[in-house]
Short mmCIF file of C-alpha atoms and ligand atoms in Angstrom, two decimals:
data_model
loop_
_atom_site.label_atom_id
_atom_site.label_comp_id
_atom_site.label_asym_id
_atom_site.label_seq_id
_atom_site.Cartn_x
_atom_site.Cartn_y
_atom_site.Cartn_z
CA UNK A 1 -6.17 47.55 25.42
CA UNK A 2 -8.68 50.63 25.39
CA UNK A 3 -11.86 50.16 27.20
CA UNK A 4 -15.19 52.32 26.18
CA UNK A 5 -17.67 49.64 27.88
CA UNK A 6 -17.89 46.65 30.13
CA UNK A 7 -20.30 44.11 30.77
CA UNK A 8 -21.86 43.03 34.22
CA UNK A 9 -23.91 40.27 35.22
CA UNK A 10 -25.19 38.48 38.17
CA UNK A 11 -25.14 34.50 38.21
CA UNK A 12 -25.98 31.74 40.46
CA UNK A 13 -28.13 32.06 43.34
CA UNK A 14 -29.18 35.61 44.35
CA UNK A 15 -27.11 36.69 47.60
CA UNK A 16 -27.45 40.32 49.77
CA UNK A 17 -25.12 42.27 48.43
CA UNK A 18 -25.43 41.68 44.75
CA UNK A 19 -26.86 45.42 44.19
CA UNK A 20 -24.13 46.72 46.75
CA UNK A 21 -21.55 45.58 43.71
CA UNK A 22 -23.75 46.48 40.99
CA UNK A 23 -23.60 50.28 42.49
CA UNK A 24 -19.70 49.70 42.70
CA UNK A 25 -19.37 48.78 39.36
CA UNK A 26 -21.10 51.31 37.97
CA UNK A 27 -20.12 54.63 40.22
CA UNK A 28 -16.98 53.77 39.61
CA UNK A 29 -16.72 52.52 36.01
CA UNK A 30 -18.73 55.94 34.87
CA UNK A 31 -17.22 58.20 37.92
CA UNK A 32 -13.39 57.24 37.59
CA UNK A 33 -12.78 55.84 34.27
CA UNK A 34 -15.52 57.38 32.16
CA UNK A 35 -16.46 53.70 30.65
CA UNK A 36 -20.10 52.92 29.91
CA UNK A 37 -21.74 49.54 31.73
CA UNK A 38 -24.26 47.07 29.94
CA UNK A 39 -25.65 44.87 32.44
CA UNK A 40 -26.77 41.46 31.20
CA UNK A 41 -30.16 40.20 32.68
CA UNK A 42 -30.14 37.05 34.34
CA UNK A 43 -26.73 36.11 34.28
CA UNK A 44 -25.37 34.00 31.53
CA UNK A 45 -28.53 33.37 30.17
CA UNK A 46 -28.83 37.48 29.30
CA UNK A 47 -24.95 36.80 27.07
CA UNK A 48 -26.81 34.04 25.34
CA UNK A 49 -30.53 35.80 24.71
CA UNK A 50 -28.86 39.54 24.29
CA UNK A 51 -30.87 40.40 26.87
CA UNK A 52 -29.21 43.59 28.11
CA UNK A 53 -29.25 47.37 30.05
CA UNK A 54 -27.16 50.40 29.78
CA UNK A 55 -26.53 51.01 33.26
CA UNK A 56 -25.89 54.67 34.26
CA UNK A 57 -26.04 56.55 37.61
CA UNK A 58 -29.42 57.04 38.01
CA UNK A 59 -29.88 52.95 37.31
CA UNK A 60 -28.21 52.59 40.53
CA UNK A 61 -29.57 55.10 42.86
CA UNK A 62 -31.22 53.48 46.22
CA UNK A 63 -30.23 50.13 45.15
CA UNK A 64 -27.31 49.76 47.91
CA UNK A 65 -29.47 48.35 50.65
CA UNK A 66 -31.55 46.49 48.75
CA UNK A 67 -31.59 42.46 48.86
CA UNK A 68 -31.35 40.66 45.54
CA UNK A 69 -30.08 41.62 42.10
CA UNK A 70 -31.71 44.58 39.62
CA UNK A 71 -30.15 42.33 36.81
CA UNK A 72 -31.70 39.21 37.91
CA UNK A 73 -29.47 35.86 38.30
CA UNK A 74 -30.03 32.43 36.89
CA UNK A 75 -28.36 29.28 38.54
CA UNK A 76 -29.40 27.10 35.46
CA UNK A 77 -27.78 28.76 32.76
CA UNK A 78 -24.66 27.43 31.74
CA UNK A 79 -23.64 28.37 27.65
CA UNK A 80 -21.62 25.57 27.32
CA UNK A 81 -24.48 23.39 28.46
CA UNK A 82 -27.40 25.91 27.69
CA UNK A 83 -30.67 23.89 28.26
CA UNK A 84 -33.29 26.76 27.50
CA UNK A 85 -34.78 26.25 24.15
CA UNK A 86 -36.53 28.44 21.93
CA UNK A 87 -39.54 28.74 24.12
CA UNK A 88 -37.66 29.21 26.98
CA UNK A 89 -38.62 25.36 28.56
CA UNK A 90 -36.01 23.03 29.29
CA UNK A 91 -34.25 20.90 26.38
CA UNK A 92 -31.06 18.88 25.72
CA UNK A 93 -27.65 20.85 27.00
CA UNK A 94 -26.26 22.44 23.77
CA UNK A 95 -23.17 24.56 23.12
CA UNK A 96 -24.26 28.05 22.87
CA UNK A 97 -21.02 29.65 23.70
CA UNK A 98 -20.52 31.27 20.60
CA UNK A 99 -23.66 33.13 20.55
CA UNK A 100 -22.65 34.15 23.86
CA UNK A 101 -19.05 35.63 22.08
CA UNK A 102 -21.15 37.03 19.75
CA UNK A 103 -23.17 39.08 21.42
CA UNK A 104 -20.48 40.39 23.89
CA UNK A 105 -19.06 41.55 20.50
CA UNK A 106 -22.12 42.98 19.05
CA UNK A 107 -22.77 44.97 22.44
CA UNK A 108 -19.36 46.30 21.74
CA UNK A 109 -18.37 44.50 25.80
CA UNK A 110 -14.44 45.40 26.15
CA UNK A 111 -14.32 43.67 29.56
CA UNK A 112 -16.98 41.37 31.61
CA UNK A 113 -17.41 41.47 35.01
CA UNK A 114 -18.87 38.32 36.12
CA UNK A 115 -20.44 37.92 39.91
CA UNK A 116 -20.78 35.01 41.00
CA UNK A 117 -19.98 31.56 43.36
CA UNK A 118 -18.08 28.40 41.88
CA UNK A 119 -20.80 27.83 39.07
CA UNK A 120 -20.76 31.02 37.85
CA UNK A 121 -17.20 32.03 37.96
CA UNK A 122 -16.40 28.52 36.00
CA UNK A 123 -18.01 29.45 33.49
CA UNK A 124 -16.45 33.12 33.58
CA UNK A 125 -13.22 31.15 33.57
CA UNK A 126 -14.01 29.25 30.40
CA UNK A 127 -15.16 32.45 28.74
CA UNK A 128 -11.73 34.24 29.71
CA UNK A 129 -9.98 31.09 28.21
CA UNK A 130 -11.98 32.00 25.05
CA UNK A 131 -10.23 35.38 25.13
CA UNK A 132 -12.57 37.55 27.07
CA UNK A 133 -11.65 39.84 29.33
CA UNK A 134 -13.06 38.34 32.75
CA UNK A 135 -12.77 40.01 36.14
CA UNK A 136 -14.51 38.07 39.02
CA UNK A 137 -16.37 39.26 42.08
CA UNK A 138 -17.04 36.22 44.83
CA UNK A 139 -20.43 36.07 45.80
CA UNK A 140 -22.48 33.25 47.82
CA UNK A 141 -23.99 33.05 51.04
CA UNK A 142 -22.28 29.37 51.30
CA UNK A 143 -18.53 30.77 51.84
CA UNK A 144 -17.27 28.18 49.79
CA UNK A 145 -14.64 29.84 47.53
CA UNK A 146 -11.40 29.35 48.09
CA UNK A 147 -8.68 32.04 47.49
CA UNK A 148 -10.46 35.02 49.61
CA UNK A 149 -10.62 34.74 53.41
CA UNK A 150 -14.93 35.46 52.84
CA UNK A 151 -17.50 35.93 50.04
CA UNK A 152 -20.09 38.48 50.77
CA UNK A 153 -23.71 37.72 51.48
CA UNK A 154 -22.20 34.73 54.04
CA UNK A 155 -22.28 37.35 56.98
CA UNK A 156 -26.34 38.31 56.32
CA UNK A 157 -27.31 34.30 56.02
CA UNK A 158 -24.75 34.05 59.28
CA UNK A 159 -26.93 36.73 60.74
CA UNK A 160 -30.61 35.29 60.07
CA UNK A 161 -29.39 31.69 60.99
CA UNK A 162 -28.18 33.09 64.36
CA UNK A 163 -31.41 34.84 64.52
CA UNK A 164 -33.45 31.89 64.39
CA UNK A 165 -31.10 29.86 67.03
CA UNK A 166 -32.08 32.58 69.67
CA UNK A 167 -35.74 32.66 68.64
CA UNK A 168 -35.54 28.48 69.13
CA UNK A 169 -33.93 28.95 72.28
CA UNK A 170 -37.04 30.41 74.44
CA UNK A 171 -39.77 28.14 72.88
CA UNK A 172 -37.19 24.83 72.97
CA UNK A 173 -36.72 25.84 76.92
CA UNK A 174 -40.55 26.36 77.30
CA UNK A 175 -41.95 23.28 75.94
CA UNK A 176 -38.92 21.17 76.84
CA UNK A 177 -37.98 20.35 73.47
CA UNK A 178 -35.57 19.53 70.71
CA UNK A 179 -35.39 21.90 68.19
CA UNK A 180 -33.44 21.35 64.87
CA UNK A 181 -32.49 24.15 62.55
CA UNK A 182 -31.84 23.54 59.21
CA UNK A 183 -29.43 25.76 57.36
CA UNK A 184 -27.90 25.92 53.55
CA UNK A 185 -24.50 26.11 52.88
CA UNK A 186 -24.30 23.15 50.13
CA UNK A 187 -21.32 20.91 51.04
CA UNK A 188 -19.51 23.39 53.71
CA UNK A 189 -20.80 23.54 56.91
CA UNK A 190 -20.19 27.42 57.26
CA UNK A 191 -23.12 28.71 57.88
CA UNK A 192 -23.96 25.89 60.05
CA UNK A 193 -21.14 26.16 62.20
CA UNK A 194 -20.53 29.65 62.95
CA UNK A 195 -24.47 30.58 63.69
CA UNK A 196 -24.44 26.97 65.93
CA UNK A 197 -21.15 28.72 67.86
CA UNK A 198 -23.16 32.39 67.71
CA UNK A 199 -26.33 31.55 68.67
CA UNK A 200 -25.16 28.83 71.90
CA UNK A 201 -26.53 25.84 70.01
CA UNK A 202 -25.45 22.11 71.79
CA UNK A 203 -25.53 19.96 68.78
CA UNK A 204 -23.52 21.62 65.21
CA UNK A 205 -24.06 18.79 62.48
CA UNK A 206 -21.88 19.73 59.55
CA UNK A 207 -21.32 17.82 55.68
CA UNK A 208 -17.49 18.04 57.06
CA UNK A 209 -18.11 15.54 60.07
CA UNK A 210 -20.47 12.91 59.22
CA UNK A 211 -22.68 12.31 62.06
CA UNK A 212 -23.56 9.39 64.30
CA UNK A 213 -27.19 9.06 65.02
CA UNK A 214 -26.41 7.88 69.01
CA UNK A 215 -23.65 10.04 69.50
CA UNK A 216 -26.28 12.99 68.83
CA UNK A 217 -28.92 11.47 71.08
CA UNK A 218 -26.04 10.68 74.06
CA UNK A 219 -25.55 14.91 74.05
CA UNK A 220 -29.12 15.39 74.34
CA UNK A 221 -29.55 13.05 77.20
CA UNK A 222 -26.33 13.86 78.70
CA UNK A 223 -27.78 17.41 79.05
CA UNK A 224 -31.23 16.48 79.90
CA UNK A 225 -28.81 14.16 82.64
CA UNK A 226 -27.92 17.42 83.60
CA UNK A 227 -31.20 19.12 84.11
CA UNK A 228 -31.18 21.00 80.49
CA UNK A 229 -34.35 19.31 79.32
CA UNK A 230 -33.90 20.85 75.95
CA UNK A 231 -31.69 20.97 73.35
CA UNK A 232 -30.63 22.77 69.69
CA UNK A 233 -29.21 21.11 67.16
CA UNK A 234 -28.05 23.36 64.20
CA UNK A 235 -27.80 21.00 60.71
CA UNK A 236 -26.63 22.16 57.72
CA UNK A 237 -28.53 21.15 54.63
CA UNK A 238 -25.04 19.23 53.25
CA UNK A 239 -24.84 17.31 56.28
CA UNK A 240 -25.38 13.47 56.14
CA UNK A 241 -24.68 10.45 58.78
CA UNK A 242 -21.78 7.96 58.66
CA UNK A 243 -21.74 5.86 55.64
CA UNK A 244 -24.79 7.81 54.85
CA UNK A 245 -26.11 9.78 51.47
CA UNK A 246 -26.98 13.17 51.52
CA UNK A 247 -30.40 14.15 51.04
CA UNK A 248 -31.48 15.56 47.58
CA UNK A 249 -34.96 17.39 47.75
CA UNK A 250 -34.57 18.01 43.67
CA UNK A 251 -32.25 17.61 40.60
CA UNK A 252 -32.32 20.56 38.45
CA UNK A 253 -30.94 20.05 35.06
CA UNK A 254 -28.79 22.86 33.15
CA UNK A 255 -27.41 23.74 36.37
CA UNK A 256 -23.77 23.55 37.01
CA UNK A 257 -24.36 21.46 40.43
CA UNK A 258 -27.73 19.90 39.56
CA UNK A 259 -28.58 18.68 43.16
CA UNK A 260 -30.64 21.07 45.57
CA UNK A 261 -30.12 19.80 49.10
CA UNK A 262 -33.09 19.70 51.79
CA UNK A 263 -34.62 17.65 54.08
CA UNK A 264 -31.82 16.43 56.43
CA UNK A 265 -33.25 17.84 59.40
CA UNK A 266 -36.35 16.23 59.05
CA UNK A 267 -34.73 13.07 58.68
CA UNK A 268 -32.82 13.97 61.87
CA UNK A 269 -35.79 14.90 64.42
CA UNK A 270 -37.66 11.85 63.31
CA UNK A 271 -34.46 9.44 64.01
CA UNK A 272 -34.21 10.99 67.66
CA UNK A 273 -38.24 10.99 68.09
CA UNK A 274 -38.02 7.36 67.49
CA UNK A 275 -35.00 6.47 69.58
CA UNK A 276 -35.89 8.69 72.42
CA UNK A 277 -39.33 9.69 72.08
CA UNK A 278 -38.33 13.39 72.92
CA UNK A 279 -40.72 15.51 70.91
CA UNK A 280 -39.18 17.18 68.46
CA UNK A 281 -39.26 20.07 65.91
CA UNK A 282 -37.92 21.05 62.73
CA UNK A 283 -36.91 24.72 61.33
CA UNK A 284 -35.60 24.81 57.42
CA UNK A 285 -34.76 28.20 57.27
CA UNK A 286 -34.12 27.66 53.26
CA UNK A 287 -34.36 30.94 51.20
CA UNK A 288 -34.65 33.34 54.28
CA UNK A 289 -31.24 32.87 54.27
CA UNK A 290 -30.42 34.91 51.18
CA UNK A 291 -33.42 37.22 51.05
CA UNK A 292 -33.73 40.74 51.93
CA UNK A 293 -31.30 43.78 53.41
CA UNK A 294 -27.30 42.97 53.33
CA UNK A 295 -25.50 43.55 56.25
CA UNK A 296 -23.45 46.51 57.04
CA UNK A 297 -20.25 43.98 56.89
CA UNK A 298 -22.05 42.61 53.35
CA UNK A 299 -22.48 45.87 52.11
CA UNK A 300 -19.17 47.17 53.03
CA UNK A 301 -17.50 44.43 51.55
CA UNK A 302 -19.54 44.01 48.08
CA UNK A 303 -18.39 47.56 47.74
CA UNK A 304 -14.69 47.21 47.85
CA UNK A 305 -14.99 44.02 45.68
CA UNK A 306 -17.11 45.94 43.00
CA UNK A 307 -14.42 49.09 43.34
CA UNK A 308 -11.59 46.16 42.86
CA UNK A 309 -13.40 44.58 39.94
CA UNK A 310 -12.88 47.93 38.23
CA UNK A 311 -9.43 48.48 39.08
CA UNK A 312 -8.51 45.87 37.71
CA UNK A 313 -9.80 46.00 34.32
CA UNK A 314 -8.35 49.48 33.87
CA UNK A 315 -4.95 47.75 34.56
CA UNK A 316 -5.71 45.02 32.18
CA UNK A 317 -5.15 42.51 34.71
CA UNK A 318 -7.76 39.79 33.19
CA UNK A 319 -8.94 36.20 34.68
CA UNK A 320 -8.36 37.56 37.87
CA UNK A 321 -11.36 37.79 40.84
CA UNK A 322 -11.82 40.17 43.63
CA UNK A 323 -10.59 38.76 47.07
CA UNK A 324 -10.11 39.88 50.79
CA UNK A 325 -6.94 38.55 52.33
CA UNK A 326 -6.34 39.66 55.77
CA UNK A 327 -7.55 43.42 55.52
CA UNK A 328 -6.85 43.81 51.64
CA UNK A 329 -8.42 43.46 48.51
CA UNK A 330 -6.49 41.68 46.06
CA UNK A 331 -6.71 40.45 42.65
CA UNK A 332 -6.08 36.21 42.87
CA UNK A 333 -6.93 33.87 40.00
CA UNK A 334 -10.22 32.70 39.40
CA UNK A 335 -9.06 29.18 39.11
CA UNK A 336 -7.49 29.73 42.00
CA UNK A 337 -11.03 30.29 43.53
CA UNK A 338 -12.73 27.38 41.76
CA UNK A 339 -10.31 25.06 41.36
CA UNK A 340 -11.09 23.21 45.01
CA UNK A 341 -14.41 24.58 47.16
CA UNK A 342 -13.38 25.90 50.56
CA UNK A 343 -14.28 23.97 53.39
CA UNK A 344 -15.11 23.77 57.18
CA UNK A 345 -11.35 21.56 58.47
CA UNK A 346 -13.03 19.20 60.92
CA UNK A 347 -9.43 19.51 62.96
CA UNK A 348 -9.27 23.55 62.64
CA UNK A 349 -9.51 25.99 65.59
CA UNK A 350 -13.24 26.65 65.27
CA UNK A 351 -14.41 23.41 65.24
CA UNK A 352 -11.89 22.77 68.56
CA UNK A 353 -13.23 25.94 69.84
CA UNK A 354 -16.85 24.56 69.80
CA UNK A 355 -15.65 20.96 71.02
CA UNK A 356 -14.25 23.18 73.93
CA UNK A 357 -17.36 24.92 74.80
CA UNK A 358 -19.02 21.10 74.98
CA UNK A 359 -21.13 21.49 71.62
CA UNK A 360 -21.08 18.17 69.93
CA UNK A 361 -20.61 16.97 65.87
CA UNK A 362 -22.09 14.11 66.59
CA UNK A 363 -18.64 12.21 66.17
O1 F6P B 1 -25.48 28.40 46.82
C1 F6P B 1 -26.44 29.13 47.50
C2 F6P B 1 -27.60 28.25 47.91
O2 F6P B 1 -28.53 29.03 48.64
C3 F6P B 1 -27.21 27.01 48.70
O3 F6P B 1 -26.92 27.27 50.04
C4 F6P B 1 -28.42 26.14 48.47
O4 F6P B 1 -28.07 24.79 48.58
C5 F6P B 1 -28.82 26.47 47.05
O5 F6P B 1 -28.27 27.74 46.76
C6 F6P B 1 -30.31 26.51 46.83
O6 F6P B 1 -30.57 26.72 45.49
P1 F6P B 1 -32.01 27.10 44.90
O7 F6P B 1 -32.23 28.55 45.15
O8 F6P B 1 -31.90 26.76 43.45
O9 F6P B 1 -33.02 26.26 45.63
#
């Protein structure tokens, strides 16, 4: 198969590095193979609406350490289940693949590079099924794909949620508090973890190890026991207690996971206020998380994927995704990467590491 022109787009939630692939994509597909790039705007939704760029050189100049995406993403906009209508409000989920085909054909699109998390490279999946000719690039700040050892934009939201664990650390000590910091991370307790193990906090409360409410307040009062009069609890957003739901701050329809997660931590500080009467405060870090510069390690790493992405569409070697495994980028299957979401294993070494150290899971 010859190929004049690919396709790019950005789906799902934004994540730092999105521009670092974008750059990738482009330096290479126009410096190496001599291809042209249309980037779609707003993820899928730009494949159903035509709404599209020619991307050249200068498109991508300055754009490395910059947080976001200069296509713009969309985690709502599904083609099989497009729920846009005409105006552009929400309406019933209808089929709208085939426009989509359609207007990969019109723009003449040999082979689509789709960046994305689990929503978003689905639906690449399903498209590559169809017969196009879908690379992948793994993007979310959640770490949750399975198939490469990390997704980029997870070390950034690692790096702000470690952030605000030291920051909590000096005003928890001075006003002899509990502090709770709420971090994303939908169902996998990544984020969560790692900046609770980073950052020194005593309490990591993770959707992976269900949480009992006295088994929390027996670490806080076994350090206060000890003279530590305060305490930091890290929660991730997917956490929930035994035999308990998780708690949904919103259901957006069209979306390929419709709940948005929020709220636990509150839920958390005033269950311990009440049982203990330690004053207690909240942090959500929410959108923080993925805003703003990408880490070197983010940057360094959207790179290579975006480099990959084009590799592998000049060898033809379709439905595949961009993955690091050990120190090397690979092609793997994108089912491979969707198929089952990667999670924290509540008996792994980190988790055991953490136990060792005396931070509790509330188990
Ligand atoms: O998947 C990335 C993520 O930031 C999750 O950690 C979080 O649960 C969700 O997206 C938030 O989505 P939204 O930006 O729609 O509120």
């Amino acid at each position: 198969m010859s190929v004049k022109r690919i396709g790019l787009l950005t789906g799902g939630g934004d994540c730092p590095g999105l521009n670092a692939v974008i750059r990738a994509v482009v330096k290479s597909a126009i410096g190496t193979q001599g291809w042209e790039v249309t980037g779609f705007l707003d993820g899928f939704r730009g494949v159903v609406e035509d709404w599209n760029l020619r991307l050249n050189i200068q498109s991508v100049s300055g754009i490395l350490t910059r947080g976001g995406t200069i296509l713009g993403t969309n985690n709502r906009a599904d083609p099989f289940a497009y729920t846009y209508n005409t105006e552009g409000s929400s309406g019933p989920a209808r089929d709208m693949s085939k426009a989509a085909l359609l207007n990969l054909k019109k723009n003449e699109v040999d082979a689509l590079v789709v960046t994305g998390g689990d929503g978003t490279l689905t639906i690449g999946q399903k498209f590559f099924e169809a017969g196009v000719a879908v690379v992948g690039v793994p993007k979310t700040i959640d770490n949750d794909l399975s198939a490469t050892d990390i997704t980029f934009g997870f070390d950034t939201a690692l790096s702000v949620a470690t952030d605000a664990v030291d920051r909590l650390h000096s005003t928890a000590e001075s006003h002899r508090r509990v502090m709770i910091l709420e971090v994303m991370g939908r169902y996998a307790g990544w984020i969560g973890l790692r900046a609770g193990i980073a950052g020194g906090g005593d309490v990591i409360l993770i959707p992976e190890i269900p949480y009992d409410l006295d088994k929390v307040i027996e670490a806080i009062e076994e350090r206060a026991a000890r003279g530590k009069e305060f305490s930091i609890a890290v929660i991730s957003e997917g956490a929930r207690p035994k035999g308990g739901e998780l708690t949904v701050r919103k259901f957006v329809k069209g979306s390929p996971d419709p709940l948005r997660l929020g709220g636990v931590g509150n839920l958390l500080a005033q269950n311990i206020e009440e049982k203990t009467g330690l004053e207690t405060r909240v942090t959500v870090l929410g959108h923080l998380q993925r805003g703003g510069i990408p880490t070197a390690h983010d940057r360094w790493l959207a790179t290579r994927f975006g480099i990959k992405a084009v590799e592998l569409i000049a060898q033809g070697d379709f439905g595949k995704m961009a993955a690091l495994r050990g120190n090397s980028i690979e092609g793997v299957p994108i089912k491979d990467a969707v198929d089952k979401p990667k999670r924290v294993d509540p008996r792994g070494e980190e988790v055991r590491a953490a136990r060792a150290l005396g931070i509790s899971f509330g188990d």
